[in-house]
Amino acid sequence: MREIFLRVRGDDPASLVRAAACCWSWRGIMSHPQFAHDYRKFHGAAPVLGFLYNNHHMTTHIDVRGQRRWYSSHFVSTATFRPPACRDRRKWRVLDSRHGLALFDTPKSHEDFLVYDLLTGEHWEIHADPKCHYFMWWPDDDDDLHACLRCNATLLCAKDRCDHLDCHGGPFRVAFVGCDYTGRAAHAAVYSSETRQWTDVTSVEHEHYIHYTGHSAVVGDKAITLMGVEDGMPLFVSVVKPRLLLWSLETGPGGAARWTRHRVIELKSLLPTPVLLDNSGVTPVGFAEGVGVIFLSTKAGLYTIELSSRRSKKVHGMQSIEKAIPYMSFYTGEWGPLLASDEASPAVGGGTTI
């Protein structure tokens, strides 16, 4: 039975939930600490359970500075199981998600940032070091302090020698990168969950702003979007209708970096014809690393395209989502260790998180 459970598709976690509810021995198999690791080793990357995105709103009342902008974060399930802690969060803004964790900007709370495990409900508060304020929030913002974050942030696993097959609940770091309002230098600092301390700020002079809502690069005269990492190399994507072009930055002879277009995907059979004819175009807004799934925003809604199978799927009807942040996770340890079926009692165990 364990070998059968290991082969359940990663995008169908509800089947494992139902199997665990059948009897105590099956539940014991899946709650064993080694099961999650072996499942990830068999399937590779964790399954995509859904994605997070932000909406911005304008206040209905007007003060001396006019209307004010605020954000809300939302979760959309794309699998057969919705993580228990996933819900819409008013006045929160999701910044990143990796290793089963999601990073939120929480300007109206007593903490500055919150790292949340959407499966178990565990969360960790982060208070920004005052020495980082000048590149996180610009002093001349029209909004209140902390109302509009002006830097990028990403979650990193801090578990020693981790293969990322079972780093769930392990220590993490959060890296923040931005520039001050003069635009003359880039600054970075890292927060550690182990020490609850910040590193010193590292600064590099440069001539351009770091945009805090996305990542881009230029190949020739075309702007392309940084999606993530595939096969250890940065992956960039551009759309030249009706084609999706994938680029990577590779190291050539003598160590020189060069752009290589290594894949072209025809969109005619993957997206509705009206979408391809729309002058507003198709915009890449997200990428699930490890499983090769690209999110494309269109006037007809949000679509995913699997790079390996070339299959497409409409996952949301909202138009013009600026950024889709995939939530990928797999975890069965919340059930805790259980006895065999002939030894168990109804009082043993607890929780139904997977």
Coordinates of C-alpha atoms in Angstrom, one line a residue, residues 39-256:
Y39 CA 7.1 10.9 -2.0
R40 CA 9.0 14.1 -3.0
K41 CA 12.0 11.9 -4.1
F42 CA 9.7 9.8 -6.3
H43 CA 7.8 12.8 -7.9
G44 CA 10.5 15.5 -7.8
A45 CA 9.2 19.0 -7.0
A46 CA 6.3 19.5 -4.7
P47 CA 2.9 19.8 -6.4
V48 CA 1.4 23.1 -7.2
L49 CA -1.6 23.5 -4.9
G50 CA -2.6 26.9 -6.2
F51 CA -1.4 30.4 -6.6
L52 CA -1.5 33.7 -4.7
Y53 CA -2.0 37.1 -6.2
N54 CA -2.6 40.7 -5.1
N55 CA -5.4 43.2 -5.8
H56 CA -5.0 46.9 -5.2
H57 CA -7.9 49.0 -4.1
M58 CA -8.5 52.7 -3.6
T59 CA -10.1 54.1 -0.4
T60 CA -13.7 55.3 -0.7
H61 CA -13.1 58.3 1.4
I62 CA -10.8 61.2 0.3
D63 CA -8.5 63.0 2.7
V64 CA -6.1 66.0 2.1
R65 CA -3.9 63.7 0.0
G66 CA -6.7 62.3 -2.1
Q67 CA -7.6 58.6 -2.4
R68 CA -5.2 56.1 -0.8
R69 CA -4.2 52.7 -2.2
W70 CA -4.2 49.5 -0.3
Y71 CA -3.7 45.8 -1.1
S72 CA -5.4 42.5 -0.5
S73 CA -4.0 39.1 -1.1
H74 CA -5.9 36.1 -2.5
F75 CA -5.4 32.4 -2.9
V76 CA -6.8 30.3 -5.8
S77 CA -6.7 26.5 -5.6
T78 CA -5.6 24.6 -8.7
A79 CA -5.5 21.1 -7.1
T80 CA -8.0 18.8 -5.6
F81 CA -7.2 20.0 -2.1
R82 CA -7.3 23.5 -0.6
P83 CA -4.7 24.2 2.1
P84 CA -6.5 25.0 5.4
A85 CA -4.8 28.3 6.1
C86 CA -5.5 29.7 2.6
R87 CA -7.9 32.6 2.6
D88 CA -8.3 36.2 1.3
R89 CA -6.3 38.6 3.5
R90 CA -7.4 42.2 3.6
K91 CA -4.5 44.8 3.7
W92 CA -1.9 42.1 3.2
R93 CA 0.3 41.8 0.1
V94 CA 2.0 38.5 -0.9
L95 CA 5.6 38.9 -1.9
D96 CA 7.0 35.4 -2.5
S97 CA 6.4 31.7 -1.8
R98 CA 8.9 28.9 -1.6
H99 CA 9.4 25.6 0.3
G100 CA 5.7 25.6 1.4
L101 CA 6.0 29.1 3.0
A102 CA 4.5 32.4 1.9
L103 CA 5.9 35.8 2.6
F104 CA 3.5 38.7 3.2
D105 CA 3.9 42.4 3.6
T106 CA 1.5 43.3 6.5
P107 CA 1.6 47.2 6.8
K108 CA -1.4 47.5 9.1
S109 CA -0.2 45.0 11.7
H110 CA 2.2 45.4 14.5
E111 CA 4.8 43.3 12.6
D112 CA 6.2 44.4 9.2
F113 CA 6.3 41.0 7.5
L114 CA 4.8 37.6 8.1
V115 CA 6.0 34.2 6.9
Y116 CA 3.1 31.8 6.8
D117 CA 2.9 28.0 6.3
L118 CA -0.5 27.7 4.5
L119 CA -0.7 24.0 5.3
T120 CA -0.1 23.9 9.0
G121 CA -1.0 27.5 9.9
E122 CA 2.3 28.1 11.5
H123 CA 3.6 31.7 11.1
W124 CA 6.6 33.8 12.0
E125 CA 6.6 37.6 12.5
I126 CA 9.4 39.7 11.1
H127 CA 10.2 43.2 12.3
A128 CA 12.2 45.3 9.9
D129 CA 15.6 46.5 11.1
P130 CA 15.4 50.4 11.2
K131 CA 18.7 50.5 9.2
C132 CA 16.8 49.0 6.2
H133 CA 13.9 51.4 6.2
Y134 CA 15.5 53.8 3.8
F135 CA 15.4 51.3 0.9
M136 CA 12.3 49.4 1.9
W137 CA 9.9 52.4 2.3
W138 CA 10.7 55.7 0.6
P139 CA 10.3 58.8 2.9
D140 CA 8.5 60.8 0.2
D141 CA 5.7 58.2 -0.4
D142 CA 2.2 59.7 -0.7
D143 CA 0.9 56.8 1.4
D144 CA 1.5 56.2 5.1
L145 CA 4.8 54.8 6.2
H146 CA 4.9 51.0 5.4
A147 CA 1.8 51.4 3.1
C148 CA 3.8 50.9 -0.1
L149 CA 6.8 48.6 0.0
R150 CA 9.5 49.7 -2.5
C151 CA 11.8 46.6 -2.5
N152 CA 11.8 43.0 -3.7
A153 CA 11.9 40.1 -1.3
T154 CA 12.4 36.3 -1.5
L155 CA 12.3 33.3 0.8
L156 CA 15.3 31.0 1.0
C157 CA 15.7 27.6 2.7
A158 CA 18.3 27.8 5.5
K159 CA 18.4 24.1 6.4
D160 CA 22.0 22.8 6.3
R161 CA 22.7 20.7 3.2
C162 CA 19.1 20.5 2.4
D163 CA 18.0 18.7 -0.8
H164 CA 14.6 20.5 -0.6
L165 CA 12.7 17.2 -0.6
D166 CA 11.6 17.6 3.0
C167 CA 12.6 21.0 4.3
H168 CA 9.1 21.7 5.5
G169 CA 9.1 23.6 8.8
G170 CA 12.9 24.1 8.6
P171 CA 14.7 27.4 9.2
F172 CA 14.5 30.1 6.5
R173 CA 16.0 33.4 5.4
V174 CA 14.4 36.3 3.7
A175 CA 16.5 38.4 1.3
F176 CA 15.4 42.0 0.6
V177 CA 16.8 44.0 -2.3
G178 CA 15.9 47.6 -3.3
C179 CA 17.2 51.0 -4.0
D180 CA 16.8 54.4 -2.2
Y181 CA 14.7 57.1 -3.7
T182 CA 17.7 58.7 -5.4
G183 CA 18.1 55.6 -7.6
R184 CA 21.9 55.8 -7.3
A185 CA 22.6 52.6 -5.4
A186 CA 21.1 49.1 -4.8
H187 CA 20.9 47.8 -1.2
A188 CA 20.3 44.3 0.2
A189 CA 19.9 42.8 3.7
V190 CA 19.0 39.3 4.9
Y191 CA 16.8 38.2 7.8
S192 CA 17.5 34.8 9.5
S193 CA 14.7 32.9 11.3
E194 CA 17.4 31.0 13.3
T195 CA 19.0 34.0 14.9
R196 CA 16.1 36.5 14.4
Q197 CA 18.7 39.0 13.4
W198 CA 19.4 41.0 10.2
T199 CA 22.7 41.1 8.4
D200 CA 24.4 44.4 7.7
V201 CA 23.1 46.3 4.6
T202 CA 25.2 45.7 1.5
S203 CA 25.2 48.5 -1.1
V204 CA 26.4 48.7 -4.7
E205 CA 26.3 51.9 -6.8
H206 CA 24.4 51.7 -10.1
E207 CA 22.4 54.0 -12.4
H208 CA 19.0 52.3 -12.5
Y209 CA 16.0 51.7 -10.2
I210 CA 15.2 48.2 -9.0
H211 CA 11.5 47.8 -9.8
Y212 CA 9.6 46.4 -6.9
T213 CA 6.8 44.7 -8.8
G214 CA 8.6 42.4 -11.2
H215 CA 11.8 41.4 -13.0
S216 CA 12.8 42.0 -16.6
A217 CA 15.8 42.0 -18.9
V218 CA 16.5 43.1 -22.5
V219 CA 17.6 40.8 -25.4
G220 CA 18.3 43.0 -28.5
D221 CA 15.4 45.4 -28.6
K222 CA 12.9 43.2 -26.9
A223 CA 12.0 43.3 -23.2
I224 CA 11.7 39.8 -21.6
T225 CA 10.5 38.7 -18.2
L226 CA 12.5 36.8 -15.7
M227 CA 10.4 33.8 -14.6
G228 CA 12.7 31.8 -12.3
V229 CA 15.3 29.0 -12.6
E230 CA 15.2 25.9 -14.8
D231 CA 18.0 23.3 -14.9
G232 CA 20.1 25.7 -12.7
M233 CA 19.9 28.6 -15.2
P234 CA 17.8 31.8 -15.1
L235 CA 14.7 31.4 -17.3
F236 CA 13.4 34.4 -19.2
V237 CA 10.2 34.4 -21.2
S238 CA 8.8 36.7 -24.0
V239 CA 5.6 36.5 -26.0
V240 CA 5.7 37.2 -29.7
K241 CA 2.2 36.2 -30.8
P242 CA 1.4 33.5 -31.4
R243 CA 4.6 32.1 -29.8
L244 CA 6.0 31.8 -26.4
L245 CA 9.8 32.2 -26.4
L246 CA 12.0 30.8 -23.6
W247 CA 15.5 32.2 -23.1
S248 CA 18.3 31.3 -20.8
L249 CA 21.5 33.1 -19.8
E250 CA 24.3 30.6 -20.3
T251 CA 28.1 30.8 -20.0
G252 CA 29.9 30.5 -23.2
P253 CA 33.6 29.9 -24.1
G254 CA 35.9 32.0 -21.9
G255 CA 33.3 32.5 -19.3
A256 CA 31.3 35.1 -21.3

